[in-house]
Amino acid sequence: MRILLVEDEPAVAAFLHRGLSEQGYAVDLAADGLLGLHRAQSVRYDCLILDQLLPGLSGLEVCRQVRALDAGVPILMLTALGETDDKIRGLDAGADDYLVKPFAFAELLARLRALVRRRAEAPAPAAAPLRLADLTLDPAAKRVERAGQAVQLTAREFALLEYLLRHQGRVVSRADLLEHVWELSFDTGSNVIDVYINFLRKKVDKDFDPKLIHTLVGMGYVMKIEN
Ligand code: CA
């Protein structure tokens, strides 16, 4: 779980950073709105925590711009004033929830868990096509193309490729795939994933360059353009 915390008050930032790290979250900190927006646009976060009043660019503006690009990432706004107007403005800008300062850290953790859980349970949005190099997957049309040629996939292969593409550049473990593509939250001990990865490789990678599906021994898989 990777979180972006955009907070300009050093004491609050340090407190939240330490607390969240202790809970096992990977936390990136940005002390102003512009840096926060830049980070949010360059890294795929599991959740954003945005202070509303920030130098550079306000939390609301960061929220709006992030939302325009990524409808799915959970955003929790922190508001100092606790006025209804501020809450409404935050929600209008696309925040999923807000917390009024000062708040108990346990409350922040509870909201965070709820947001991330809600996102995991939400149906996958019929999103824009996913791309990596000359590979395109269109979730709405259920079409896959490599180098302009249509690739025929089974439903399971399609789901597997979609998951890998949505997480491109990141290592995806077998457990992740079992849970998200096969909807089993335990390791069945079978080699079903390796079998399907091989099917995908034959259809998507074998006759093409660059290779896009890579195995990391003992860790899982990653989709990226191999240099
Ligand atoms: Ca502030």
PDB file of C-alpha atoms and ligand atoms in Angstrom:
ATOM      1  CA  MET A   1       0.000   0.000   0.000  1.00  0.00           C
ATOM      2  CA  ARG A   2       1.540   3.230  -1.158  1.00  0.00           C
ATOM      3  CA  ILE A   3       0.145   6.503   0.104  1.00  0.00           C
ATOM      4  CA  LEU A   4       0.846  10.064  -0.966  1.00  0.00           C
ATOM      5  CA  LEU A   5       0.548  12.517   1.900  1.00  0.00           C
ATOM      6  CA  VAL A   6       0.376  16.177   0.889  1.00  0.00           C
ATOM      7  CA  GLU A   7       0.671  18.256   4.028  1.00  0.00           C
ATOM      8  CA  ASP A   8       2.570  21.498   4.585  1.00  0.00           C
ATOM      9  CA  GLU A   9       2.611  21.616   8.378  1.00  0.00           C
ATOM     10  CA  PRO A  10       5.862  19.876   9.332  1.00  0.00           C
ATOM     11  CA  ALA A  11       4.645  18.615  12.710  1.00  0.00           C
ATOM     12  CA  VAL A  12       1.434  17.120  11.296  1.00  0.00           C
ATOM     13  CA  ALA A  13       3.293  15.670   8.310  1.00  0.00           C
ATOM     14  CA  ALA A  14       5.940  14.059  10.520  1.00  0.00           C
ATOM     15  CA  PHE A  15       3.341  12.651  12.899  1.00  0.00           C
ATOM     16  CA  LEU A  16       1.238  11.126  10.111  1.00  0.00           C
ATOM     17  CA  HIS A  17       4.273   9.901   8.221  1.00  0.00           C
ATOM     18  CA  ARG A  18       5.576   8.077  11.286  1.00  0.00           C
ATOM     19  CA  GLY A  19       2.191   6.683  12.260  1.00  0.00           C
ATOM     20  CA  LEU A  20       1.338   5.409   8.791  1.00  0.00           C
ATOM     21  CA  SER A  21       4.800   3.923   8.312  1.00  0.00           C
ATOM     22  CA  GLU A  22       4.410   2.036  11.573  1.00  0.00           C
ATOM     23  CA  GLN A  23       1.191   0.592  10.193  1.00  0.00           C
ATOM     24  CA  GLY A  24       3.088  -0.767   7.234  1.00  0.00           C
ATOM     25  CA  TYR A  25       2.102   1.824   4.652  1.00  0.00           C
ATOM     26  CA  ALA A  26       4.713   3.144   2.256  1.00  0.00           C
ATOM     27  CA  VAL A  27       4.343   6.910   2.546  1.00  0.00           C
ATOM     28  CA  ASP A  28       5.574   9.580   0.161  1.00  0.00           C
ATOM     29  CA  LEU A  29       5.403  13.085   1.514  1.00  0.00           C
ATOM     30  CA  ALA A  30       4.924  16.326  -0.406  1.00  0.00           C
ATOM     31  CA  ALA A  31       4.934  19.652   1.427  1.00  0.00           C
ATOM     32  CA  ASP A  32       3.167  21.737  -1.195  1.00  0.00           C
ATOM     33  CA  GLY A  33       0.395  21.332  -3.732  1.00  0.00           C
ATOM     34  CA  LEU A  34       2.502  21.507  -6.890  1.00  0.00           C
ATOM     35  CA  LEU A  35       4.911  18.843  -5.721  1.00  0.00           C
ATOM     36  CA  GLY A  36       1.961  16.754  -4.543  1.00  0.00           C
ATOM     37  CA  LEU A  37       0.282  16.974  -7.935  1.00  0.00           C
ATOM     38  CA  HIS A  38       3.521  16.090  -9.686  1.00  0.00           C
ATOM     39  CA  ARG A  39       3.974  13.015  -7.475  1.00  0.00           C
ATOM     40  CA  ALA A  40       0.350  11.954  -7.921  1.00  0.00           C
ATOM     41  CA  GLN A  41       0.753  12.159 -11.685  1.00  0.00           C
ATOM     42  CA  SER A  42       3.964  10.182 -11.809  1.00  0.00           C
ATOM     43  CA  VAL A  43       3.348   7.397  -9.285  1.00  0.00           C
ATOM     44  CA  ARG A  44       0.347   5.113  -8.947  1.00  0.00           C
ATOM     45  CA  TYR A  45      -0.844   5.446  -5.361  1.00  0.00           C
ATOM     46  CA  ASP A  46      -3.348   3.344  -3.445  1.00  0.00           C
ATOM     47  CA  CYS A  47      -4.598   6.426  -1.632  1.00  0.00           C
ATOM     48  CA  LEU A  48      -4.004  10.182  -1.454  1.00  0.00           C
ATOM     49  CA  ILE A  49      -4.277  12.191   1.751  1.00  0.00           C
ATOM     50  CA  LEU A  50      -4.568  15.869   0.863  1.00  0.00           C
ATOM     51  CA  ASP A  51      -4.532  18.785   3.204  1.00  0.00           C
ATOM     52  CA  GLN A  52      -6.971  21.397   1.958  1.00  0.00           C
ATOM     53  CA  LEU A  53      -4.873  24.500   2.627  1.00  0.00           C
ATOM     54  CA  LEU A  54      -1.526  24.145   0.918  1.00  0.00           C
ATOM     55  CA  PRO A  55       1.055  26.495  -0.552  1.00  0.00           C
ATOM     56  CA  GLY A  56       1.591  26.331  -4.314  1.00  0.00           C
ATOM     57  CA  LEU A  57      -1.686  24.727  -5.251  1.00  0.00           C
ATOM     58  CA  SER A  58      -4.641  24.159  -2.929  1.00  0.00           C
ATOM     59  CA  GLY A  59      -5.683  20.675  -1.901  1.00  0.00           C
ATOM     60  CA  LEU A  60      -8.927  21.201  -3.814  1.00  0.00           C
ATOM     61  CA  GLU A  61      -7.092  22.018  -7.020  1.00  0.00           C
ATOM     62  CA  VAL A  62      -4.758  19.044  -6.605  1.00  0.00           C
ATOM     63  CA  CYS A  63      -7.825  16.891  -6.037  1.00  0.00           C
ATOM     64  CA  ARG A  64      -9.555  18.178  -9.178  1.00  0.00           C
ATOM     65  CA  GLN A  65      -6.532  17.659 -11.380  1.00  0.00           C
ATOM     66  CA  VAL A  66      -5.822  14.185 -10.028  1.00  0.00           C
ATOM     67  CA  ARG A  67      -9.467  13.207 -10.516  1.00  0.00           C
ATOM     68  CA  ALA A  68      -9.418  14.363 -14.124  1.00  0.00           C
ATOM     69  CA  LEU A  69      -6.765  11.739 -14.804  1.00  0.00           C
ATOM     70  CA  ASP A  70      -7.612   8.944 -12.378  1.00  0.00           C
ATOM     71  CA  ALA A  71     -11.220   8.360 -11.421  1.00  0.00           C
ATOM     72  CA  GLY A  72     -10.346   5.474  -9.133  1.00  0.00           C
ATOM     73  CA  VAL A  73      -7.702   6.531  -6.650  1.00  0.00           C
ATOM     74  CA  PRO A  74      -9.212   7.101  -3.174  1.00  0.00           C
ATOM     75  CA  ILE A  75      -8.718  10.655  -1.915  1.00  0.00           C
ATOM     76  CA  LEU A  76      -9.075  11.687   1.700  1.00  0.00           C
ATOM     77  CA  MET A  77      -9.122  15.443   2.337  1.00  0.00           C
ATOM     78  CA  LEU A  78      -7.974  17.001   5.584  1.00  0.00           C
ATOM     79  CA  THR A  79      -9.729  20.206   6.442  1.00  0.00           C
ATOM     80  CA  ALA A  80      -8.579  22.528   9.170  1.00  0.00           C
ATOM     81  CA  LEU A  81     -11.746  24.488   9.596  1.00  0.00           C
ATOM     82  CA  GLY A  82     -14.435  21.872   9.826  1.00  0.00           C
ATOM     83  CA  GLU A  83     -16.946  24.095   8.142  1.00  0.00           C
ATOM     84  CA  THR A  84     -19.623  22.500   6.054  1.00  0.00           C
ATOM     85  CA  ASP A  85     -18.633  24.604   3.044  1.00  0.00           C
ATOM     86  CA  ASP A  86     -15.123  23.224   3.074  1.00  0.00           C
ATOM     87  CA  LYS A  87     -16.362  19.668   3.273  1.00  0.00           C
ATOM     88  CA  ILE A  88     -18.738  20.196   0.387  1.00  0.00           C
ATOM     89  CA  ARG A  89     -16.072  21.862  -1.715  1.00  0.00           C
ATOM     90  CA  GLY A  90     -13.775  18.922  -1.064  1.00  0.00           C
ATOM     91  CA  LEU A  91     -16.376  16.375  -2.083  1.00  0.00           C
ATOM     92  CA  ASP A  92     -17.275  18.481  -5.127  1.00  0.00           C
ATOM     93  CA  ALA A  93     -13.645  18.458  -6.182  1.00  0.00           C
ATOM     94  CA  GLY A  94     -13.741  14.660  -6.216  1.00  0.00           C
ATOM     95  CA  ALA A  95     -12.577  13.692  -2.730  1.00  0.00           C
ATOM     96  CA  ASP A  96     -14.079  10.462  -1.372  1.00  0.00           C
ATOM     97  CA  ASP A  97     -14.037  11.451   2.262  1.00  0.00           C
ATOM     98  CA  TYR A  98     -12.808  14.195   4.557  1.00  0.00           C
ATOM     99  CA  LEU A  99     -11.499  14.457   8.063  1.00  0.00           C
ATOM    100  CA  VAL A 100     -11.625  17.561  10.228  1.00  0.00           C
ATOM    101  CA  LYS A 101      -8.475  18.621  12.058  1.00  0.00           C
ATOM    102  CA  PRO A 102      -7.660  17.894  14.777  1.00  0.00           C
ATOM    103  CA  PHE A 103      -8.483  14.224  14.459  1.00  0.00           C
ATOM    104  CA  ALA A 104      -7.478  11.050  16.255  1.00  0.00           C
ATOM    105  CA  PHE A 105      -4.959   8.976  14.344  1.00  0.00           C
ATOM    106  CA  ALA A 106      -7.146   5.888  14.805  1.00  0.00           C
ATOM    107  CA  GLU A 107      -9.918   7.736  12.969  1.00  0.00           C
ATOM    108  CA  LEU A 108      -7.621   8.463  10.046  1.00  0.00           C
ATOM    109  CA  LEU A 109      -6.628   4.791   9.869  1.00  0.00           C
ATOM    110  CA  ALA A 110     -10.253   3.669   9.925  1.00  0.00           C
ATOM    111  CA  ARG A 111     -11.217   6.073   7.107  1.00  0.00           C
ATOM    112  CA  LEU A 112      -8.215   5.019   5.090  1.00  0.00           C
ATOM    113  CA  ARG A 113      -9.031   1.327   5.399  1.00  0.00           C
ATOM    114  CA  ALA A 114     -12.661   1.961   4.475  1.00  0.00           C
ATOM    115  CA  LEU A 115     -11.688   3.946   1.375  1.00  0.00           C
ATOM    116  CA  VAL A 116      -9.231   1.388   0.124  1.00  0.00           C
ATOM    117  CA  ARG A 117     -11.677  -1.450   0.788  1.00  0.00           C
ATOM    118  CA  ARG A 118     -14.477   0.369  -1.026  1.00  0.00           C
ATOM    119  CA  ARG A 119     -12.235   0.874  -4.015  1.00  0.00           C
ATOM    120  CA  ALA A 120     -11.243  -2.803  -4.069  1.00  0.00           C
ATOM    121  CA  GLU A 121     -14.902  -3.817  -4.025  1.00  0.00           C
ATOM    122  CA  ALA A 122     -16.017  -1.337  -6.661  1.00  0.00           C
ATOM    123  CA  PRO A 123     -16.682  -2.803 -10.082  1.00  0.00           C
ATOM    124  CA  ALA A 124     -13.879  -2.120 -12.492  1.00  0.00           C
ATOM    125  CA  PRO A 125     -14.704   1.044 -14.401  1.00  0.00           C
ATOM    126  CA  ALA A 126     -15.193   0.658 -18.142  1.00  0.00           C
ATOM    127  CA  ALA A 127     -12.086   2.658 -18.661  1.00  0.00           C
ATOM    128  CA  ALA A 128     -10.051   3.984 -21.509  1.00  0.00           C
ATOM    129  CA  PRO A 129      -7.892   1.508 -23.415  1.00  0.00           C
ATOM    130  CA  LEU A 130      -4.764   0.311 -21.626  1.00  0.00           C
ATOM    131  CA  ARG A 131      -1.499   0.518 -23.530  1.00  0.00           C
ATOM    132  CA  LEU A 132       2.049  -0.694 -23.266  1.00  0.00           C
ATOM    133  CA  ALA A 133       4.368  -0.253 -26.248  1.00  0.00           C
ATOM    134  CA  ASP A 134       2.333  -1.419 -29.264  1.00  0.00           C
ATOM    135  CA  LEU A 135      -0.023  -3.558 -27.150  1.00  0.00           C
ATOM    136  CA  THR A 136      -3.529  -2.191 -26.597  1.00  0.00           C
ATOM    137  CA  LEU A 137      -6.321  -3.638 -24.480  1.00  0.00           C
ATOM    138  CA  ASP A 138      -9.752  -2.052 -24.717  1.00  0.00           C
ATOM    139  CA  PRO A 139     -11.759  -3.114 -21.633  1.00  0.00           C
ATOM    140  CA  ALA A 140     -15.062  -1.813 -23.001  1.00  0.00           C
ATOM    141  CA  ALA A 141     -14.808  -3.411 -26.442  1.00  0.00           C
ATOM    142  CA  LYS A 142     -12.986  -6.506 -25.066  1.00  0.00           C
ATOM    143  CA  ARG A 143     -10.371  -6.151 -27.774  1.00  0.00           C
ATOM    144  CA  VAL A 144      -6.651  -6.749 -27.683  1.00  0.00           C
ATOM    145  CA  GLU A 145      -4.227  -5.676 -30.387  1.00  0.00           C
ATOM    146  CA  ARG A 146      -0.500  -6.052 -30.730  1.00  0.00           C
ATOM    147  CA  ALA A 147       1.277  -4.118 -33.487  1.00  0.00           C
ATOM    148  CA  GLY A 148      -2.098  -3.392 -35.039  1.00  0.00           C
ATOM    149  CA  GLN A 149      -3.124  -7.071 -35.239  1.00  0.00           C
ATOM    150  CA  ALA A 150      -6.107  -8.370 -33.294  1.00  0.00           C
ATOM    151  CA  VAL A 151      -5.166 -10.961 -30.652  1.00  0.00           C
ATOM    152  CA  GLN A 152      -7.802 -13.541 -29.692  1.00  0.00           C
ATOM    153  CA  LEU A 153      -7.877 -14.230 -25.953  1.00  0.00           C
ATOM    154  CA  THR A 154     -10.128 -16.331 -23.763  1.00  0.00           C
ATOM    155  CA  ALA A 155     -12.056 -14.522 -21.023  1.00  0.00           C
ATOM    156  CA  ARG A 156      -9.548 -15.630 -18.385  1.00  0.00           C
ATOM    157  CA  GLU A 157      -6.549 -14.633 -20.468  1.00  0.00           C
ATOM    158  CA  PHE A 158      -8.175 -11.263 -21.078  1.00  0.00           C
ATOM    159  CA  ALA A 159      -8.777 -10.715 -17.357  1.00  0.00           C
ATOM    160  CA  LEU A 160      -5.204 -11.693 -16.572  1.00  0.00           C
ATOM    161  CA  LEU A 161      -3.758  -9.356 -19.195  1.00  0.00           C
ATOM    162  CA  GLU A 162      -6.024  -6.521 -18.064  1.00  0.00           C
ATOM    163  CA  TYR A 163      -4.877  -6.907 -14.459  1.00  0.00           C
ATOM    164  CA  LEU A 164      -1.212  -7.008 -15.461  1.00  0.00           C
ATOM    165  CA  LEU A 165      -1.594  -3.947 -17.703  1.00  0.00           C
ATOM    166  CA  ARG A 166      -3.387  -1.983 -15.007  1.00  0.00           C
ATOM    167  CA  HIS A 167      -0.407  -2.675 -12.761  1.00  0.00           C
ATOM    168  CA  GLN A 168       2.257  -2.282 -15.435  1.00  0.00           C
ATOM    169  CA  GLY A 169       5.706  -1.440 -14.118  1.00  0.00           C
ATOM    170  CA  ARG A 170       4.886  -3.040 -10.781  1.00  0.00           C
ATOM    171  CA  VAL A 171       5.594  -6.554  -9.592  1.00  0.00           C
ATOM    172  CA  VAL A 172       2.400  -8.593  -9.376  1.00  0.00           C
ATOM    173  CA  SER A 173       2.612 -11.707  -7.199  1.00  0.00           C
ATOM    174  CA  ARG A 174       0.895 -15.028  -7.847  1.00  0.00           C
ATOM    175  CA  ALA A 175      -1.176 -14.359  -4.733  1.00  0.00           C
ATOM    176  CA  ASP A 176      -2.358 -11.035  -6.229  1.00  0.00           C
ATOM    177  CA  LEU A 177      -3.398 -12.782  -9.421  1.00  0.00           C
ATOM    178  CA  LEU A 178      -5.157 -15.612  -7.609  1.00  0.00           C
ATOM    179  CA  GLU A 179      -7.080 -13.113  -5.550  1.00  0.00           C
ATOM    180  CA  HIS A 180      -7.928 -10.574  -8.254  1.00  0.00           C
ATOM    181  CA  VAL A 181      -8.162 -12.611 -11.422  1.00  0.00           C
ATOM    182  CA  TRP A 182      -9.212 -16.005 -10.109  1.00  0.00           C
ATOM    183  CA  GLU A 183     -11.011 -14.636  -7.070  1.00  0.00           C
ATOM    184  CA  LEU A 184      -9.393 -17.139  -4.788  1.00  0.00           C
ATOM    185  CA  SER A 185      -7.704 -15.686  -1.750  1.00  0.00           C
ATOM    186  CA  PHE A 186      -5.521 -18.692  -1.127  1.00  0.00           C
ATOM    187  CA  ASP A 187      -2.797 -20.469  -3.004  1.00  0.00           C
ATOM    188  CA  THR A 188      -4.304 -23.568  -4.541  1.00  0.00           C
ATOM    189  CA  GLY A 189      -0.850 -25.003  -5.000  1.00  0.00           C
ATOM    190  CA  SER A 190      -1.564 -25.519  -8.658  1.00  0.00           C
ATOM    191  CA  ASN A 191       0.429 -24.013 -11.476  1.00  0.00           C
ATOM    192  CA  VAL A 192      -2.644 -22.490 -13.091  1.00  0.00           C
ATOM    193  CA  ILE A 193      -1.100 -19.021 -13.211  1.00  0.00           C
ATOM    194  CA  ASP A 194       2.114 -20.165 -14.858  1.00  0.00           C
ATOM    195  CA  VAL A 195       0.040 -22.014 -17.424  1.00  0.00           C
ATOM    196  CA  TYR A 196      -2.019 -18.937 -18.242  1.00  0.00           C
ATOM    197  CA  ILE A 197       1.031 -16.670 -18.326  1.00  0.00           C
ATOM    198  CA  ASN A 198       2.471 -19.049 -20.922  1.00  0.00           C
ATOM    199  CA  PHE A 199      -0.740 -18.879 -22.950  1.00  0.00           C
ATOM    200  CA  LEU A 200      -0.563 -15.086 -22.846  1.00  0.00           C
ATOM    201  CA  ARG A 201       3.108 -15.003 -23.785  1.00  0.00           C
ATOM    202  CA  LYS A 202       2.456 -17.156 -26.842  1.00  0.00           C
ATOM    203  CA  LYS A 203      -0.302 -14.844 -28.025  1.00  0.00           C
ATOM    204  CA  VAL A 204       1.005 -11.455 -27.018  1.00  0.00           C
ATOM    205  CA  ASP A 205       4.808 -11.654 -26.833  1.00  0.00           C
ATOM    206  CA  LYS A 206       6.222 -14.620 -28.733  1.00  0.00           C
ATOM    207  CA  ASP A 207       6.142 -13.172 -32.234  1.00  0.00           C
ATOM    208  CA  PHE A 208       6.729  -9.576 -31.210  1.00  0.00           C
ATOM    209  CA  ASP A 209       9.377  -7.259 -29.848  1.00  0.00           C
ATOM    210  CA  PRO A 210       9.925  -5.812 -27.337  1.00  0.00           C
ATOM    211  CA  LYS A 211       8.916  -8.511 -24.842  1.00  0.00           C
ATOM    212  CA  LEU A 212       6.396  -7.136 -22.360  1.00  0.00           C
ATOM    213  CA  ILE A 213       5.622  -9.937 -19.867  1.00  0.00           C
ATOM    214  CA  HIS A 214       8.511 -10.721 -17.547  1.00  0.00           C
ATOM    215  CA  THR A 215       8.935 -13.245 -14.752  1.00  0.00           C
ATOM    216  CA  LEU A 216      10.752 -12.319 -11.558  1.00  0.00           C
ATOM    217  CA  VAL A 217      11.763 -15.602  -9.988  1.00  0.00           C
ATOM    218  CA  GLY A 218      10.284 -15.980  -6.523  1.00  0.00           C
ATOM    219  CA  MET A 219       8.323 -12.724  -6.775  1.00  0.00           C
ATOM    220  CA  GLY A 220       5.849 -12.810  -9.616  1.00  0.00           C
ATOM    221  CA  TYR A 221       5.427 -10.971 -12.881  1.00  0.00           C
ATOM    222  CA  VAL A 222       5.867  -7.502 -14.224  1.00  0.00           C
ATOM    223  CA  MET A 223       4.681  -5.961 -17.474  1.00  0.00           C
ATOM    224  CA  LYS A 224       7.106  -3.449 -18.885  1.00  0.00           C
ATOM    225  CA  ILE A 225       9.077  -2.637 -21.977  1.00  0.00           C
ATOM    226  CA  GLU A 226      12.322  -4.531 -21.648  1.00  0.00           C
ATOM    227  CA  ASN A 227      15.309  -2.391 -22.589  1.00  0.00           C
TER     228      ASN A 227
HETATM  229 CA    CA B   1      -2.156  23.257   5.555  1.00  0.00          CA
END
